[in-house]
């Protein structure tokens, strides 16, 4: 049981690490939003699965309720985070920010 | 003159830094703050008040006066925003958008807005077509955010939370409505007068519960005197119930004031256009 939990949580941490590196390394505004939006869904999902399993060690109605609440977090994050990313990109397009191309890469 | 101001700022900063040298160390058990009051709160809050979360017990019971006037300060903030920014003059130029064709009408020099049917929509200089994705997701999320806000208010005496936080969450759910649609949608649903009444009613609920304690024969804000009003309560946590009532008042006031400030600032006091 513990091993499964550790695998899930380290999987989530790996994704968070990749996303964080992506936010720093990506060349412009839009491509930086891409890892930022990706992070919240898959990494949060896998970490919450790990935490919910760990919480169910002592199975009872109370711990089950807490696990369901944890999954509610995933539900709302996966609903709100892509929408927020979409909104920010939309606002960037409306404000007239050009996307990055390889030719303009300087400095 | 600027040089003089710079010297004054530097001197003040140096004095403040010098003053911090006299402070007790972080977490020092012999500092005055942790010698007298904190120990009393930690040991006796549950027995005194029946509220498991003693932060709420301190904020709403031991320091009830402080929180009451904090709520009054927030109310005054909303009032000041209204008095300074609200602009009752009607705009002279109006824009209307014919929805099926997208043609825009510009009506100049008319004091009153025309009565328009369903084919025309209002329009203003900040108007952007509302995005379907954002609208739909916000419609799904807003009720959940509001339920969560009430949970935070109601759970104030069991877990972190309380009136201020819950009120802010509730207010921001309504601000989300204004952002995802437009300001007119919000103003149409939540009237300015209702907001004003709510802001005052929240403070009045707090002060009213406090005054009720006085009517029942105790001191101002002495919740234990409310026990005869709640005969079904058998757990001796009457003070926690009084705190809950007070927190609900705080929540209502904070929610209304948040909306008053937001609407007045984004629309420059005209309540017609804005974000």
mmCIF file of C-alpha atoms in Angstrom:
data_model
loop_
_atom_site.group_PDB
_atom_site.id
_atom_site.type_symbol
_atom_site.label_atom_id
_atom_site.label_comp_id
_atom_site.label_asym_id
_atom_site.label_seq_id
_atom_site.Cartn_x
_atom_site.Cartn_y
_atom_site.Cartn_z
ATOM 1 C CA UNK A 1 0.000 0.000 0.000
ATOM 2 C CA UNK A 2 2.699 2.453 1.019
ATOM 3 C CA UNK A 3 4.664 1.689 -2.127
ATOM 4 C CA UNK A 4 1.684 2.508 -4.341
ATOM 5 C CA UNK A 5 1.206 5.777 -2.474
ATOM 6 C CA UNK A 6 4.890 6.679 -2.857
ATOM 7 C CA UNK A 7 4.803 5.867 -6.570
ATOM 8 C CA UNK A 8 1.759 8.069 -7.161
ATOM 9 C CA UNK A 9 3.108 11.002 -5.182
ATOM 10 C CA UNK A 10 6.561 10.893 -6.753
ATOM 11 C CA UNK A 11 4.927 10.651 -10.173
ATOM 12 C CA UNK A 12 3.040 13.837 -9.350
ATOM 13 C CA UNK A 13 6.181 15.511 -8.032
ATOM 14 C CA UNK A 14 8.022 14.563 -11.234
ATOM 15 C CA UNK A 15 5.320 16.239 -13.289
ATOM 16 C CA UNK A 16 5.415 19.310 -11.078
ATOM 17 C CA UNK A 17 9.188 19.482 -11.540
ATOM 18 C CA UNK A 18 8.886 19.196 -15.303
ATOM 19 C CA UNK A 19 6.189 21.851 -15.380
ATOM 20 C CA UNK A 20 8.199 24.206 -13.186
ATOM 21 C CA UNK A 21 11.248 23.827 -15.426
ATOM 22 C CA UNK A 22 8.989 24.394 -18.419
ATOM 23 C CA UNK A 23 7.621 27.639 -16.979
ATOM 24 C CA UNK A 24 11.154 28.959 -16.568
ATOM 25 C CA UNK A 25 12.677 27.637 -19.795
ATOM 26 C CA UNK A 26 9.936 28.229 -22.368
ATOM 27 C CA UNK A 27 10.585 31.192 -24.678
ATOM 28 C CA UNK A 28 7.445 33.330 -24.467
ATOM 29 C CA UNK A 29 4.184 34.066 -22.705
ATOM 30 C CA UNK A 30 1.952 31.584 -24.531
ATOM 31 C CA UNK A 31 4.325 28.644 -24.417
ATOM 32 C CA UNK A 32 4.976 29.276 -20.722
ATOM 33 C CA UNK A 33 1.253 29.030 -20.072
ATOM 34 C CA UNK A 34 1.253 25.598 -21.658
ATOM 35 C CA UNK A 35 3.210 23.809 -18.873
ATOM 36 C CA UNK A 36 1.479 25.977 -16.275
ATOM 37 C CA UNK A 37 -1.887 24.701 -17.445
ATOM 38 C CA UNK A 38 -0.704 21.109 -17.795
ATOM 39 C CA UNK A 39 0.746 20.990 -14.284
ATOM 40 C CA UNK A 40 -2.475 21.551 -12.474
ATOM 41 C CA UNK A 41 -4.405 18.698 -14.001
ATOM 42 C CA UNK A 42 -2.291 15.555 -14.276
ATOM 43 C CA UNK A 43 0.172 16.234 -11.451
ATOM 44 C CA UNK A 44 -2.571 17.249 -9.042
ATOM 45 C CA UNK A 45 -4.599 14.209 -10.044
ATOM 46 C CA UNK A 46 -1.795 11.762 -9.353
ATOM 47 C CA UNK A 47 -0.786 13.423 -6.086
ATOM 48 C CA UNK A 48 -4.348 13.440 -4.839
ATOM 49 C CA UNK A 49 -4.780 9.768 -5.741
ATOM 50 C CA UNK A 50 -1.710 9.056 -3.623
ATOM 51 C CA UNK A 51 -2.940 11.160 -0.705
ATOM 52 C CA UNK A 52 -6.438 9.680 -0.854
ATOM 53 C CA UNK A 53 -5.051 6.135 -0.781
ATOM 54 C CA UNK A 54 -2.792 7.011 2.140
ATOM 55 C CA UNK A 55 -5.751 8.486 3.950
ATOM 56 C CA UNK A 56 -7.735 5.258 3.472
ATOM 57 C CA UNK A 57 -5.217 3.246 5.535
ATOM 58 C CA UNK A 58 -7.694 3.031 8.366
ATOM 59 C CA UNK A 59 -10.849 2.489 6.414
ATOM 60 C CA UNK A 60 -13.878 4.154 7.959
ATOM 61 C CA UNK A 61 -16.681 6.453 6.887
ATOM 62 C CA UNK A 62 -14.758 9.491 8.090
ATOM 63 C CA UNK A 63 -11.613 8.799 6.095
ATOM 64 C CA UNK A 64 -13.705 7.903 3.055
ATOM 65 C CA UNK A 65 -15.388 11.309 3.317
ATOM 66 C CA UNK A 66 -12.023 13.042 3.472
ATOM 67 C CA UNK A 67 -10.866 11.122 0.392
ATOM 68 C CA UNK A 68 -13.988 12.147 -1.506
ATOM 69 C CA UNK A 69 -13.305 15.764 -0.537
ATOM 70 C CA UNK A 70 -9.769 15.382 -1.903
ATOM 71 C CA UNK A 71 -11.174 14.201 -5.217
ATOM 72 C CA UNK A 72 -13.515 17.180 -5.240
ATOM 73 C CA UNK A 73 -10.371 19.349 -5.244
ATOM 74 C CA UNK A 74 -9.169 17.555 -8.390
ATOM 75 C CA UNK A 75 -12.564 17.983 -10.004
ATOM 76 C CA UNK A 76 -12.651 21.725 -9.431
ATOM 77 C CA UNK A 77 -8.998 22.260 -10.299
ATOM 78 C CA UNK A 78 -9.368 20.379 -13.567
ATOM 79 C CA UNK A 79 -12.455 22.464 -14.324
ATOM 80 C CA UNK A 80 -11.003 25.845 -13.376
ATOM 81 C CA UNK A 81 -7.355 25.597 -14.383
ATOM 82 C CA UNK A 82 -7.764 24.981 -18.150
ATOM 83 C CA UNK A 83 -10.406 27.700 -18.232
ATOM 84 C CA UNK A 84 -8.061 30.130 -16.521
ATOM 85 C CA UNK A 85 -5.287 29.277 -18.989
ATOM 86 C CA UNK A 86 -7.717 29.733 -21.875
ATOM 87 C CA UNK A 87 -8.805 33.109 -20.475
ATOM 88 C CA UNK A 88 -5.254 34.373 -20.083
ATOM 89 C CA UNK A 89 -4.338 33.318 -23.631
ATOM 90 C CA UNK A 90 -7.536 34.925 -24.892
ATOM 91 C CA UNK A 91 -6.679 38.175 -23.129
ATOM 92 C CA UNK A 92 -3.161 38.044 -24.552
ATOM 93 C CA UNK A 93 -4.493 37.645 -28.089
ATOM 94 C CA UNK A 94 -6.973 40.495 -27.612
ATOM 95 C CA UNK A 95 -4.249 42.745 -26.247
ATOM 96 C CA UNK A 96 -2.274 42.022 -29.406
ATOM 97 C CA UNK A 97 0.688 40.112 -28.052
ATOM 98 C CA UNK A 98 2.470 38.325 -30.912
ATOM 99 C CA UNK A 99 3.430 34.725 -30.410
ATOM 100 C CA UNK A 100 7.053 33.659 -30.467
ATOM 101 C CA UNK A 101 8.693 32.480 -33.683
ATOM 102 C CA UNK A 102 12.108 31.001 -34.131
ATOM 103 C CA UNK A 103 13.391 33.836 -36.361
ATOM 104 C CA UNK A 104 13.036 36.493 -33.695
ATOM 105 C CA UNK A 105 15.005 34.531 -31.154
ATOM 106 C CA UNK A 106 17.621 36.934 -29.866
ATOM 107 C CA UNK A 107 19.160 37.393 -26.463
ATOM 108 C CA UNK B 1 13.150 69.520 -0.709
ATOM 109 C CA UNK B 2 13.279 65.984 -2.068
ATOM 110 C CA UNK B 3 16.665 65.515 -0.445
ATOM 111 C CA UNK B 4 15.194 66.639 2.863
ATOM 112 C CA UNK B 5 12.342 64.147 2.462
ATOM 113 C CA UNK B 6 14.845 61.412 1.673
ATOM 114 C CA UNK B 7 16.770 62.191 4.890
ATOM 115 C CA UNK B 8 13.540 62.076 6.914
ATOM 116 C CA UNK B 9 12.609 58.707 5.401
ATOM 117 C CA UNK B 10 16.082 57.311 6.136
ATOM 118 C CA UNK B 11 15.994 58.569 9.727
ATOM 119 C CA UNK B 12 12.542 57.071 10.314
ATOM 120 C CA UNK B 13 13.635 53.770 8.842
ATOM 121 C CA UNK B 14 16.758 53.727 10.995
ATOM 122 C CA UNK B 15 14.704 54.484 14.110
ATOM 123 C CA UNK B 16 12.280 51.659 13.288
ATOM 124 C CA UNK B 17 15.150 49.244 12.680
ATOM 125 C CA UNK B 18 16.759 50.360 15.953
ATOM 126 C CA UNK B 19 13.456 49.717 17.720
ATOM 127 C CA UNK B 20 13.223 46.145 16.459
ATOM 128 C CA UNK B 21 16.479 45.382 18.308
ATOM 129 C CA UNK B 22 14.582 45.570 21.585
ATOM 130 C CA UNK B 23 12.019 42.963 20.502
ATOM 131 C CA UNK B 24 12.056 39.546 22.134
ATOM 132 C CA UNK B 25 13.372 36.700 19.994
ATOM 133 C CA UNK B 26 11.089 34.733 17.719
ATOM 134 C CA UNK B 27 9.228 32.167 19.816
ATOM 135 C CA UNK B 28 10.888 33.275 23.057
ATOM 136 C CA UNK B 29 8.923 31.624 25.901
ATOM 137 C CA UNK B 30 9.756 34.530 28.219
ATOM 138 C CA UNK B 31 8.483 37.274 25.930
ATOM 139 C CA UNK B 32 5.617 39.278 27.401
ATOM 140 C CA UNK B 33 3.199 38.082 24.720
ATOM 141 C CA UNK B 34 3.524 34.422 25.670
ATOM 142 C CA UNK B 35 3.691 34.919 29.455
ATOM 143 C CA UNK B 36 0.193 36.066 30.297
ATOM 144 C CA UNK B 37 -2.630 36.006 27.794
ATOM 145 C CA UNK B 38 -1.674 33.290 25.309
ATOM 146 C CA UNK B 39 -1.420 30.610 27.969
ATOM 147 C CA UNK B 40 -4.805 31.551 29.321
ATOM 148 C CA UNK B 41 -6.385 31.325 25.877
ATOM 149 C CA UNK B 42 -4.781 27.986 25.074
ATOM 150 C CA UNK B 43 -5.774 26.417 28.393
ATOM 151 C CA UNK B 44 -9.238 27.833 28.936
ATOM 152 C CA UNK B 45 -10.725 28.765 25.549
ATOM 153 C CA UNK B 46 -12.545 25.468 25.068
ATOM 154 C CA UNK B 47 -14.013 25.410 28.566
ATOM 155 C CA UNK B 48 -14.935 29.080 28.519
ATOM 156 C CA UNK B 49 -16.569 29.251 25.128
ATOM 157 C CA UNK B 50 -17.222 25.750 23.778
ATOM 158 C CA UNK B 51 -15.627 26.675 20.449
ATOM 159 C CA UNK B 52 -12.964 24.117 19.451
ATOM 160 C CA UNK B 53 -11.077 26.652 17.338
ATOM 161 C CA UNK B 54 -9.660 29.076 19.851
ATOM 162 C CA UNK B 55 -8.605 31.593 17.216
ATOM 163 C CA UNK B 56 -12.287 32.204 16.613
ATOM 164 C CA UNK B 57 -12.885 32.244 20.359
ATOM 165 C CA UNK B 58 -10.292 35.002 20.747
ATOM 166 C CA UNK B 59 -11.478 37.002 17.758
ATOM 167 C CA UNK B 60 -15.222 36.785 18.268
ATOM 168 C CA UNK B 61 -15.555 36.403 22.017
ATOM 169 C CA UNK B 62 -12.584 37.598 24.080
ATOM 170 C CA UNK B 63 -11.992 40.439 21.642
ATOM 171 C CA UNK B 64 -15.557 40.817 20.426
ATOM 172 C CA UNK B 65 -15.454 44.591 20.618
ATOM 173 C CA UNK B 66 -12.388 44.720 18.380
ATOM 174 C CA UNK B 67 -14.034 42.580 15.726
ATOM 175 C CA UNK B 68 -17.248 44.550 15.906
ATOM 176 C CA UNK B 69 -15.451 47.785 15.164
ATOM 177 C CA UNK B 70 -13.401 46.060 12.465
ATOM 178 C CA UNK B 71 -16.678 45.210 10.776
ATOM 179 C CA UNK B 72 -17.756 48.805 11.241
ATOM 180 C CA UNK B 73 -14.480 49.945 9.638
ATOM 181 C CA UNK B 74 -15.179 47.731 6.621
ATOM 182 C CA UNK B 75 -18.675 49.177 6.419
ATOM 183 C CA UNK B 76 -17.185 52.681 6.524
ATOM 184 C CA UNK B 77 -14.804 51.657 3.728
ATOM 185 C CA UNK B 78 -17.753 50.706 1.531
ATOM 186 C CA UNK B 79 -19.548 53.896 2.490
ATOM 187 C CA UNK B 80 -16.514 56.050 1.665
ATOM 188 C CA UNK B 81 -16.129 54.312 -1.690
ATOM 189 C CA UNK B 82 -19.780 55.019 -2.449
ATOM 190 C CA UNK B 83 -19.627 58.652 -1.355
ATOM 191 C CA UNK B 84 -16.395 59.434 -3.185
ATOM 192 C CA UNK B 85 -16.948 57.576 -6.438
ATOM 193 C CA UNK B 86 -20.672 57.297 -7.100
ATOM 194 C CA UNK B 87 -21.680 59.439 -10.055
ATOM 195 C CA UNK B 88 -25.408 59.855 -10.659
ATOM 196 C CA UNK B 89 -25.116 61.932 -13.852
ATOM 197 C CA UNK B 90 -26.453 60.092 -16.851
ATOM 198 C CA UNK B 91 -24.096 59.570 -19.760
ATOM 199 C CA UNK B 92 -25.128 61.363 -22.929
ATOM 200 C CA UNK B 93 -23.765 58.936 -25.506
ATOM 201 C CA UNK B 94 -25.221 55.472 -25.747
ATOM 202 C CA UNK B 95 -24.170 52.564 -27.897
ATOM 203 C CA UNK B 96 -26.492 49.788 -28.939
ATOM 204 C CA UNK B 97 -25.567 46.595 -30.701
ATOM 205 C CA UNK B 98 -28.016 44.857 -33.013
ATOM 206 C CA UNK B 99 -27.443 41.267 -31.985
ATOM 207 C CA UNK B 100 -28.319 39.355 -35.218
ATOM 208 C CA UNK B 101 -26.297 41.579 -37.551
ATOM 209 C CA UNK B 102 -23.676 43.132 -35.294
ATOM 210 C CA UNK B 103 -24.524 46.678 -36.450
ATOM 211 C CA UNK B 104 -23.722 49.273 -33.818
ATOM 212 C CA UNK B 105 -25.893 52.327 -33.214
ATOM 213 C CA UNK B 106 -24.441 55.406 -31.577
ATOM 214 C CA UNK B 107 -27.070 57.699 -30.044
ATOM 215 C CA UNK B 108 -25.734 61.146 -29.169
ATOM 216 C CA UNK B 109 -27.110 63.721 -26.774
ATOM 217 C CA UNK B 110 -29.984 61.733 -25.368
ATOM 218 C CA UNK B 111 -30.334 62.000 -21.643
ATOM 219 C CA UNK B 112 -32.218 58.760 -21.184
ATOM 220 C CA UNK B 113 -31.268 55.383 -22.599
ATOM 221 C CA UNK B 114 -33.725 54.163 -25.212
ATOM 222 C CA UNK B 115 -36.002 51.303 -24.336
ATOM 223 C CA UNK B 116 -34.689 48.434 -26.373
ATOM 224 C CA UNK B 117 -36.148 45.084 -27.230
ATOM 225 C CA UNK B 118 -34.481 41.718 -27.262
ATOM 226 C CA UNK B 119 -32.827 42.284 -30.645
ATOM 227 C CA UNK B 120 -30.599 45.040 -29.299
ATOM 228 C CA UNK B 121 -27.984 44.777 -26.601
ATOM 229 C CA UNK B 122 -26.294 47.511 -24.636
ATOM 230 C CA UNK B 123 -22.733 48.198 -25.487
ATOM 231 C CA UNK B 124 -19.917 50.255 -24.065
ATOM 232 C CA UNK B 125 -16.353 51.099 -24.887
ATOM 233 C CA UNK B 126 -14.939 48.138 -22.956
ATOM 234 C CA UNK B 127 -17.307 45.619 -24.485
ATOM 235 C CA UNK B 128 -15.807 42.335 -25.594
ATOM 236 C CA UNK B 129 -17.865 39.404 -26.853
ATOM 237 C CA UNK B 130 -18.352 37.078 -23.869
ATOM 238 C CA UNK B 131 -16.489 33.833 -24.339
ATOM 239 C CA UNK B 132 -18.632 30.696 -24.357
ATOM 240 C CA UNK B 133 -16.084 28.560 -22.457
ATOM 241 C CA UNK B 134 -15.566 31.127 -19.722
ATOM 242 C CA UNK B 135 -19.280 31.760 -19.348
ATOM 243 C CA UNK B 136 -20.177 28.096 -19.089
ATOM 244 C CA UNK B 137 -17.441 27.176 -16.623
ATOM 245 C CA UNK B 138 -18.185 30.188 -14.445
ATOM 246 C CA UNK B 139 -21.867 29.276 -14.439
ATOM 247 C CA UNK B 140 -20.924 25.820 -13.179
ATOM 248 C CA UNK B 141 -18.425 27.070 -10.613
ATOM 249 C CA UNK B 142 -20.239 30.020 -9.048
ATOM 250 C CA UNK B 143 -22.823 27.988 -7.038
ATOM 251 C CA UNK B 144 -20.072 25.757 -5.670
ATOM 252 C CA UNK B 145 -17.989 28.757 -4.667
ATOM 253 C CA UNK B 146 -21.004 30.183 -2.863
ATOM 254 C CA UNK B 147 -21.702 26.929 -1.034
ATOM 255 C CA UNK B 148 -18.044 26.827 -0.032
ATOM 256 C CA UNK B 149 -18.287 30.408 1.236
ATOM 257 C CA UNK B 150 -21.201 29.452 3.492
ATOM 258 C CA UNK B 151 -19.262 26.392 4.679
ATOM 259 C CA UNK B 152 -16.346 28.629 5.633
ATOM 260 C CA UNK B 153 -18.647 30.972 7.558
ATOM 261 C CA UNK B 154 -20.481 28.162 9.317
ATOM 262 C CA UNK B 155 -17.272 26.313 10.198
ATOM 263 C CA UNK B 156 -15.642 29.336 11.773
ATOM 264 C CA UNK B 157 -15.671 27.889 15.292
ATOM 265 C CA UNK B 158 -14.473 24.403 14.280
ATOM 266 C CA UNK B 159 -11.746 24.960 11.722
ATOM 267 C CA UNK B 160 -9.953 27.880 10.080
ATOM 268 C CA UNK B 161 -12.469 30.220 8.572
ATOM 269 C CA UNK B 162 -15.009 32.717 9.706
ATOM 270 C CA UNK B 163 -17.026 35.666 8.624
ATOM 271 C CA UNK B 164 -14.333 37.733 6.951
ATOM 272 C CA UNK B 165 -12.994 34.919 4.787
ATOM 273 C CA UNK B 166 -16.414 33.542 3.914
ATOM 274 C CA UNK B 167 -17.709 36.988 3.020
ATOM 275 C CA UNK B 168 -14.744 37.621 0.752
ATOM 276 C CA UNK B 169 -15.239 34.270 -1.003
ATOM 277 C CA UNK B 170 -18.950 34.950 -1.501
ATOM 278 C CA UNK B 171 -18.262 38.445 -2.811
ATOM 279 C CA UNK B 172 -15.606 37.179 -5.207
ATOM 280 C CA UNK B 173 -18.007 34.595 -6.609
ATOM 281 C CA UNK B 174 -20.301 37.450 -7.600
ATOM 282 C CA UNK B 175 -17.342 39.431 -8.963
ATOM 283 C CA UNK B 176 -16.545 36.361 -11.089
ATOM 284 C CA UNK B 177 -20.027 36.715 -12.556
ATOM 285 C CA UNK B 178 -19.272 40.337 -13.471
ATOM 286 C CA UNK B 179 -15.931 39.378 -15.035
ATOM 287 C CA UNK B 180 -17.186 36.416 -17.040
ATOM 288 C CA UNK B 181 -20.309 38.153 -18.360
ATOM 289 C CA UNK B 182 -20.260 41.897 -17.919
ATOM 290 C CA UNK B 183 -20.956 44.401 -15.192
ATOM 291 C CA UNK B 184 -24.549 44.979 -16.347
ATOM 292 C CA UNK B 185 -25.407 41.333 -15.702
ATOM 293 C CA UNK B 186 -24.261 41.657 -12.109
ATOM 294 C CA UNK B 187 -25.862 45.040 -11.476
ATOM 295 C CA UNK B 188 -29.141 43.772 -12.910
ATOM 296 C CA UNK B 189 -29.171 40.827 -10.493
ATOM 297 C CA UNK B 190 -27.780 42.518 -7.402
ATOM 298 C CA UNK B 191 -29.293 45.942 -6.961
ATOM 299 C CA UNK B 192 -27.259 48.727 -5.442
ATOM 300 C CA UNK B 193 -29.913 49.357 -2.806
ATOM 301 C CA UNK B 194 -29.856 45.698 -1.737
ATOM 302 C CA UNK B 195 -26.089 45.857 -1.349
ATOM 303 C CA UNK B 196 -26.331 48.939 0.838
ATOM 304 C CA UNK B 197 -28.990 47.323 3.008
ATOM 305 C CA UNK B 198 -26.924 44.127 3.332
ATOM 306 C CA UNK B 199 -23.784 45.995 4.342
ATOM 307 C CA UNK B 200 -25.674 47.831 7.066
ATOM 308 C CA UNK B 201 -27.630 44.738 8.105
ATOM 309 C CA UNK B 202 -24.457 42.740 8.691
ATOM 310 C CA UNK B 203 -23.070 45.302 11.121
ATOM 311 C CA UNK B 204 -26.498 45.632 12.682
ATOM 312 C CA UNK B 205 -26.730 41.866 13.189
ATOM 313 C CA UNK B 206 -23.418 41.892 15.069
ATOM 314 C CA UNK B 207 -24.342 44.871 17.201
ATOM 315 C CA UNK B 208 -27.872 43.511 17.582
ATOM 316 C CA UNK B 209 -26.702 40.203 19.021
ATOM 317 C CA UNK B 210 -24.411 42.133 21.348
ATOM 318 C CA UNK B 211 -27.257 44.385 22.447
ATOM 319 C CA UNK B 212 -29.551 41.373 22.859
ATOM 320 C CA UNK B 213 -27.099 40.034 25.426
ATOM 321 C CA UNK B 214 -27.537 43.299 27.291
ATOM 322 C CA UNK B 215 -31.335 42.974 27.101
ATOM 323 C CA UNK B 216 -31.115 39.461 28.535
ATOM 324 C CA UNK B 217 -29.348 40.837 31.567
ATOM 325 C CA UNK B 218 -25.651 40.444 30.810
ATOM 326 C CA UNK B 219 -22.904 42.668 29.555
ATOM 327 C CA UNK B 220 -22.561 43.854 25.976
ATOM 328 C CA UNK B 221 -21.394 40.824 23.897
ATOM 329 C CA UNK B 222 -21.824 38.388 26.814
ATOM 330 C CA UNK B 223 -23.160 35.503 24.715
ATOM 331 C CA UNK B 224 -23.781 33.207 27.677
ATOM 332 C CA UNK B 225 -26.901 35.199 28.506
ATOM 333 C CA UNK B 226 -28.474 34.076 25.226
ATOM 334 C CA UNK B 227 -29.047 30.537 26.561
ATOM 335 C CA UNK B 228 -32.836 30.891 27.156
ATOM 336 C CA UNK B 229 -33.272 31.727 23.456
ATOM 337 C CA UNK B 230 -31.745 28.407 22.336
ATOM 338 C CA UNK B 231 -33.538 25.844 24.522
ATOM 339 C CA UNK B 232 -32.623 22.863 22.293
ATOM 340 C CA UNK B 233 -28.918 23.390 22.917
ATOM 341 C CA UNK B 234 -27.761 20.884 25.507
ATOM 342 C CA UNK B 235 -23.984 21.056 25.056
ATOM 343 C CA UNK B 236 -23.240 24.267 26.953
ATOM 344 C CA UNK B 237 -21.690 25.811 23.888
ATOM 345 C CA UNK B 238 -24.016 28.790 23.834
ATOM 346 C CA UNK B 239 -21.052 31.131 23.376
ATOM 347 C CA UNK B 240 -20.061 29.249 20.206
ATOM 348 C CA UNK B 241 -23.591 29.700 18.866
ATOM 349 C CA UNK B 242 -23.436 33.407 19.640
ATOM 350 C CA UNK B 243 -20.127 33.584 17.792
ATOM 351 C CA UNK B 244 -21.711 31.866 14.795
ATOM 352 C CA UNK B 245 -24.437 34.514 14.665
ATOM 353 C CA UNK B 246 -21.846 37.242 14.864
ATOM 354 C CA UNK B 247 -19.766 35.630 12.112
ATOM 355 C CA UNK B 248 -22.802 35.485 9.829
ATOM 356 C CA UNK B 249 -23.247 39.217 10.351
ATOM 357 C CA UNK B 250 -19.591 39.831 9.510
ATOM 358 C CA UNK B 251 -19.902 37.653 6.396
ATOM 359 C CA UNK B 252 -22.921 39.532 5.078
ATOM 360 C CA UNK B 253 -21.288 42.918 5.653
ATOM 361 C CA UNK B 254 -17.974 41.913 4.050
ATOM 362 C CA UNK B 255 -19.714 40.391 1.025
ATOM 363 C CA UNK B 256 -21.770 43.511 0.365
ATOM 364 C CA UNK B 257 -18.858 45.899 0.889
ATOM 365 C CA UNK B 258 -16.617 43.903 -1.490
ATOM 366 C CA UNK B 259 -19.247 44.236 -4.206
ATOM 367 C CA UNK B 260 -19.839 47.939 -3.530
ATOM 368 C CA UNK B 261 -16.111 48.663 -3.816
ATOM 369 C CA UNK B 262 -15.695 46.540 -6.937
ATOM 370 C CA UNK B 263 -18.679 47.946 -8.810
ATOM 371 C CA UNK B 264 -17.860 51.554 -7.965
ATOM 372 C CA UNK B 265 -14.216 51.262 -8.964
ATOM 373 C CA UNK B 266 -14.569 49.406 -12.277
ATOM 374 C CA UNK B 267 -17.425 51.573 -13.532
ATOM 375 C CA UNK B 268 -16.011 54.877 -12.250
ATOM 376 C CA UNK B 269 -19.124 55.235 -10.123
ATOM 377 C CA UNK B 270 -21.648 55.092 -12.958
ATOM 378 C CA UNK B 271 -22.669 51.439 -12.491
ATOM 379 C CA UNK B 272 -23.204 51.053 -16.209
ATOM 380 C CA UNK B 273 -20.045 49.900 -17.880
ATOM 381 C CA UNK B 274 -16.742 48.448 -16.894
ATOM 382 C CA UNK B 275 -14.960 45.155 -16.798
#
